[in-house]
Amino acid sequence: MPSDLIQRPEPAAPAPARTAPKRRTRVFALAEARWAAAALVLFLIALPLQLTGAPAWAWGPIYAAAYLSGGWEPGWAGLTALREKTLDVDLLMIVAALGAASIGQVMDGALLIVIFATSGALEALATARTQDAVRGLLDLAPTTATRLGDGGGEESVATADLVVGDTILVRPGERVGADGRVVDGASEVDQATITGEPLPVAKESGDEVFAGTLNGTGALRVKVERDASDSVIARIVAMVEEASETKAPTQLFIEKVEQRYSLGMVVATLAVFLIPLAFGADLTGSLLRAMTFMIVASPCAVVLATMPPLLSAIANAGRHGVLVKSAVVMERLGQVDAVALDKTGTLTEGTPRVTDIRPLDGSGLTENALLALAAAAEHPSEHPLARAVVDAARTRGLAVPGMRNFTSGPGVGVAATVDGHTVEVGAPARLLDDNDSVSARAAEVAAELEDGGRTAVVVLRDGSAVGVLGIADRLRPDAAATVTALTVLTGSPPVLVTGDNPRAAALLAAEVGITGDDVHAGLLPQDKVEAVRRLEAGGRKVLVVGDGVNDAPALAAAHTGIAMGRAGSDLALETADAVVVRDELATIPTVVSLSRAARRLVVQNLVIAGVFISGLVIWDLAGHLPLPLGVLGHEGSTVIVGLNGLRLLRDAAWNRAARDAR
């Protein structure tokens, strides 16, 4: 047995969490949220007083406070924009709300204020949470490292003080303090935060390691090759921030005509007021006509034409396990025409499982006996492959025998005494003897499993191979159907972008129907961003689906990003535009189809709102539209488009979207 298997390693420190610590801005720490909440509470107090016939002095001041609390921030922002010769829709909404109040429609104006204040608060919260996650990512890298002096002395220093050429010691269970290359030692390093690989990677002299990745059971001496500011983890932070800042500002459909509509309405209202005055009309009549015009021409119905379908789609998606973060995101989902999928944790479950149990001829072992023997030796180990073996034995309900004299070696495997026999479980390349016929047969089985995309683990009893286990990250049951559905929806097959090795990526891609040039493997985070940008450079609107820290820059850079929620990193969840909470991959094409249905309803509602507004405006300008009738028509159109949009709340809408996505 190799000597490094005999030595019991130092106990590894408890593994830190794989994702960054949570730094979450509290909702009411944001001024926008506090003002919006105050406006909503005041509105909900005033409304029942008004509806129950209380005197105006009881509810009027409360409405006024709602106007002030919810409207002063967007009003100030609108005035600031006006100084820069830009008329923004927020200011128009405030003017419309005040105009409604000036002719007695106080409740309508207050409702408009509450809607806009709440929308602004949600946008501010989304921005703050993303910034929290980006800052928290830096905590993945340790703040201190053990630097080795020329004489072999150890010194604890801040990782920020490390310079290229320093040598650091990374003990078992510690996170690597800097990007560099191993100069001495052997271990297995969990680098899923950087590459997304599901299993720890064996590292020995000459291999590259990254800051923030988690060392296994061996000690490593690492020569620093990059400054802290240039490490891969720091570059991920920089890429997410850059992508978030440079991503084109998104707008809802109606906001794309915001300037023209705003200017047109202001000019038209002034004309309706001033032209009759110029021809001798009385002031009160002209003002009433102008206010009526402002009410019937105000974009309330247009705003509601857009929001109810999108918000209903958001609520429906939420009930079915997909959290869409805003109406803008729901609209954008329907625009995607290309999809980039991560592998580990997205198309796969992200957890290694035993897929093959192959006892060798002459071993006298059944599949269950071989698995129980391996599980007994692996039981004390915290290695992901060991946990997969033990979990497989538990799933089968096997009685796992006791063990003693447990030892483990980085990159080699484990050894223990089980029922009086020495049992070794580990890498075929390290445990098998090339000159032994039984070992040769075991090597053939291991090679066969590895060619099929499995990780092979050989089991030895008293120095002789008795079987081989195949372990792999299991494909999600709905992965192939999801790829097919996305191909139908977008007109082209998705591409696979993964940090895993090319052979494993190609084998999995073939299983789900992704082939040839659509498979991009061995990618670092910046490579994933480049792959997305190449697609977008061709005029495509790309949807990226991922789950890890390494996917976050691509999620931020893409037209739309969706994160898998169950095992997703904090950064991926906050950076993504939507989250699949229940990890049901098949919901992704369904929510894209639902978004397209919402966009169709938006267009329908805009036509309805446009017809009503045009009719009422013409009536007011060409004849004499009574104010109550104008308000009735305006509110009627608002109710109609609102109810039309609410159709997407029904489960039937989700089921229809699922059928359309097949």
Short mmCIF file of C-alpha atoms in Angstrom, two decimals, residues 215-395:
data_model
loop_
_atom_site.label_atom_id
_atom_site.label_comp_id
_atom_site.label_asym_id
_atom_site.label_seq_id
_atom_site.Cartn_x
_atom_site.Cartn_y
_atom_site.Cartn_z
CA ASN A 215 -8.59 22.50 -0.23
CA GLY A 216 -9.25 18.89 0.72
CA THR A 217 -7.27 16.61 3.00
CA GLY A 218 -3.72 17.26 1.79
CA ALA A 219 -1.37 20.18 2.42
CA LEU A 220 -0.26 22.27 -0.57
CA ARG A 221 2.57 24.71 -1.10
CA VAL A 222 1.48 27.22 -3.71
CA LYS A 223 3.57 29.82 -5.53
CA VAL A 224 1.54 33.02 -6.07
CA GLU A 225 1.19 33.94 -9.75
CA ARG A 226 -1.35 36.79 -9.60
CA ASP A 227 -1.95 39.78 -7.34
CA ALA A 228 -5.14 39.70 -5.27
CA SER A 229 -6.68 42.41 -7.46
CA ASP A 230 -6.13 40.25 -10.54
CA SER A 231 -7.33 36.91 -9.16
CA VAL A 232 -10.10 35.00 -10.89
CA ILE A 233 -12.50 35.71 -8.01
CA ALA A 234 -11.74 39.46 -8.22
CA ARG A 235 -12.26 39.36 -11.96
CA ILE A 236 -15.65 37.70 -11.48
CA VAL A 237 -16.65 40.60 -9.23
CA ALA A 238 -15.41 43.12 -11.78
CA MET A 239 -17.20 41.38 -14.65
CA VAL A 240 -20.53 41.24 -12.79
CA GLU A 241 -20.30 44.91 -11.87
CA GLU A 242 -19.30 45.91 -15.39
CA ALA A 243 -22.04 43.85 -17.01
CA SER A 244 -24.66 45.26 -14.62
CA GLU A 245 -23.57 48.82 -15.35
CA THR A 246 -23.18 48.54 -19.11
CA LYS A 247 -26.22 46.37 -19.79
CA ALA A 248 -28.58 48.47 -21.89
CA PRO A 249 -31.33 50.08 -19.78
CA THR A 250 -34.52 48.08 -20.14
CA GLN A 251 -37.94 49.61 -20.55
CA LEU A 252 -41.45 48.33 -20.78
CA PHE A 253 -43.08 48.63 -24.19
CA ILE A 254 -45.08 51.76 -23.36
CA GLU A 255 -42.02 53.52 -21.89
CA LYS A 256 -40.35 53.47 -25.28
CA VAL A 257 -42.70 56.29 -26.36
CA GLU A 258 -42.48 58.07 -23.01
CA GLN A 259 -40.93 61.32 -24.24
CA ARG A 260 -43.23 61.85 -27.19
CA TYR A 261 -46.36 60.97 -25.23
CA SER A 262 -45.37 63.14 -22.28
CA LEU A 263 -44.55 66.17 -24.39
CA GLY A 264 -47.62 65.68 -26.54
CA MET A 265 -49.95 65.48 -23.55
CA VAL A 266 -48.48 68.58 -21.89
CA VAL A 267 -48.66 70.60 -25.09
CA ALA A 268 -52.18 69.41 -25.83
CA THR A 269 -53.42 70.19 -22.30
CA LEU A 270 -52.00 73.72 -22.47
CA ALA A 271 -53.55 74.17 -25.91
CA VAL A 272 -56.96 73.00 -24.69
CA PHE A 273 -56.71 75.53 -21.87
CA LEU A 274 -55.19 78.54 -23.67
CA ILE A 275 -56.78 78.49 -27.14
CA PRO A 276 -60.38 78.89 -25.90
CA LEU A 277 -59.20 81.68 -23.59
CA ALA A 278 -57.69 83.47 -26.57
CA PHE A 279 -61.09 83.41 -28.25
CA GLY A 280 -62.90 84.80 -25.22
CA ALA A 281 -63.94 81.67 -23.31
CA ASP A 282 -64.28 82.01 -19.56
CA LEU A 283 -61.43 80.88 -17.32
CA THR A 284 -63.41 78.31 -15.31
CA GLY A 285 -64.83 76.57 -18.38
CA SER A 286 -61.43 76.42 -20.08
CA LEU A 287 -59.76 75.07 -16.97
CA LEU A 288 -62.46 72.42 -16.52
CA ARG A 289 -62.14 71.34 -20.16
CA ALA A 290 -58.36 71.19 -19.86
CA MET A 291 -58.52 69.14 -16.66
CA THR A 292 -61.07 66.82 -18.24
CA PHE A 293 -58.71 66.44 -21.19
CA MET A 294 -55.80 65.67 -18.87
CA ILE A 295 -57.83 63.00 -17.09
CA VAL A 296 -59.14 61.26 -20.21
CA ALA A 297 -55.75 61.53 -21.97
CA SER A 298 -53.70 60.50 -18.95
CA PRO A 299 -51.89 57.20 -19.44
CA CYS A 300 -53.50 55.36 -16.53
CA ALA A 301 -55.23 52.89 -18.84
CA VAL A 302 -52.05 52.58 -20.88
CA VAL A 303 -49.99 51.84 -17.74
CA LEU A 304 -52.56 49.26 -16.68
CA ALA A 305 -52.61 47.88 -20.20
CA THR A 306 -48.99 46.92 -19.69
CA MET A 307 -48.75 45.96 -16.04
CA PRO A 308 -51.65 43.55 -15.28
CA PRO A 309 -50.71 40.96 -17.96
CA LEU A 310 -47.07 41.04 -16.88
CA LEU A 311 -47.82 41.03 -13.15
CA SER A 312 -50.40 38.25 -13.61
CA ALA A 313 -47.82 36.22 -15.50
CA ILE A 314 -45.32 36.86 -12.68
CA ALA A 315 -47.83 35.68 -10.07
CA ASN A 316 -48.73 32.59 -12.11
CA ALA A 317 -45.09 31.71 -12.65
CA GLY A 318 -44.44 32.18 -8.93
CA ARG A 319 -47.16 29.69 -8.05
CA HIS A 320 -45.44 27.17 -10.31
CA GLY A 321 -41.95 27.66 -8.86
CA VAL A 322 -40.44 30.41 -11.01
CA LEU A 323 -39.64 33.74 -9.36
CA VAL A 324 -39.53 36.48 -12.02
CA LYS A 325 -38.09 39.61 -10.44
CA SER A 326 -39.91 42.36 -12.35
CA ALA A 327 -42.38 43.16 -15.12
CA VAL A 328 -39.46 44.21 -17.32
CA VAL A 329 -37.93 40.75 -16.92
CA MET A 330 -41.23 39.05 -17.74
CA GLU A 331 -41.44 41.09 -20.93
CA ARG A 332 -37.83 40.35 -21.88
CA LEU A 333 -38.22 36.59 -21.41
CA GLY A 334 -40.55 36.50 -24.39
CA GLN A 335 -37.94 38.16 -26.60
CA VAL A 336 -35.18 35.55 -26.26
CA ASP A 337 -34.15 33.69 -29.41
CA ALA A 338 -31.03 31.89 -28.15
CA VAL A 339 -30.28 29.93 -24.98
CA ALA A 340 -26.99 29.12 -23.24
CA LEU A 341 -27.14 26.38 -20.59
CA ASP A 342 -24.67 25.56 -17.84
CA LYS A 343 -24.02 21.87 -17.17
CA THR A 344 -23.39 21.12 -13.49
CA GLY A 345 -26.37 22.01 -11.31
CA THR A 346 -28.43 23.07 -14.32
CA LEU A 347 -28.75 20.20 -16.78
CA THR A 348 -27.50 17.90 -14.02
CA GLU A 349 -28.47 17.68 -10.36
CA GLY A 350 -25.03 18.84 -9.18
CA THR A 351 -24.58 15.87 -6.81
CA PRO A 352 -22.49 12.79 -7.73
CA ARG A 353 -24.33 9.47 -7.53
CA VAL A 354 -23.33 5.84 -8.02
CA THR A 355 -24.50 4.82 -11.50
CA ASP A 356 -22.65 1.52 -12.03
CA ILE A 357 -21.68 -1.33 -9.70
CA ARG A 358 -19.40 -3.83 -11.46
CA PRO A 359 -18.08 -6.75 -9.34
CA LEU A 360 -15.25 -8.60 -11.10
CA ASP A 361 -15.53 -12.25 -12.09
CA GLY A 362 -14.00 -14.47 -9.41
CA SER A 363 -14.50 -11.93 -6.61
CA GLY A 364 -17.46 -13.85 -5.22
CA LEU A 365 -19.30 -10.55 -4.61
CA THR A 366 -22.75 -9.47 -5.72
CA GLU A 367 -23.48 -5.84 -6.59
CA ASN A 368 -24.90 -5.24 -3.10
CA ALA A 369 -21.95 -6.94 -1.38
CA LEU A 370 -19.46 -4.87 -3.39
CA LEU A 371 -21.31 -1.65 -2.61
CA ALA A 372 -21.55 -2.48 1.11
CA LEU A 373 -17.82 -3.26 1.24
CA ALA A 374 -16.93 0.05 -0.41
CA ALA A 375 -19.39 1.99 1.78
CA ALA A 376 -17.85 0.51 4.94
CA ALA A 377 -14.38 1.75 3.97
CA GLU A 378 -15.67 5.14 2.75
CA HIS A 379 -17.98 5.80 5.70
CA PRO A 380 -15.72 8.18 7.70
CA SER A 381 -14.62 10.15 4.61
CA GLU A 382 -16.08 13.57 3.73
CA HIS A 383 -15.05 13.33 0.06
CA PRO A 384 -18.03 13.82 -2.34
CA LEU A 385 -17.32 10.46 -4.02
CA ALA A 386 -17.30 8.77 -0.61
CA ARG A 387 -20.62 10.37 0.29
CA ALA A 388 -22.05 9.14 -3.03
CA VAL A 389 -21.01 5.56 -2.23
CA VAL A 390 -22.41 5.68 1.31
CA ASP A 391 -25.66 7.28 0.12
CA ALA A 392 -26.07 4.57 -2.53
CA ALA A 393 -25.73 1.86 0.13
CA ARG A 394 -28.27 3.60 2.34
CA THR A 395 -30.69 4.00 -0.56
#
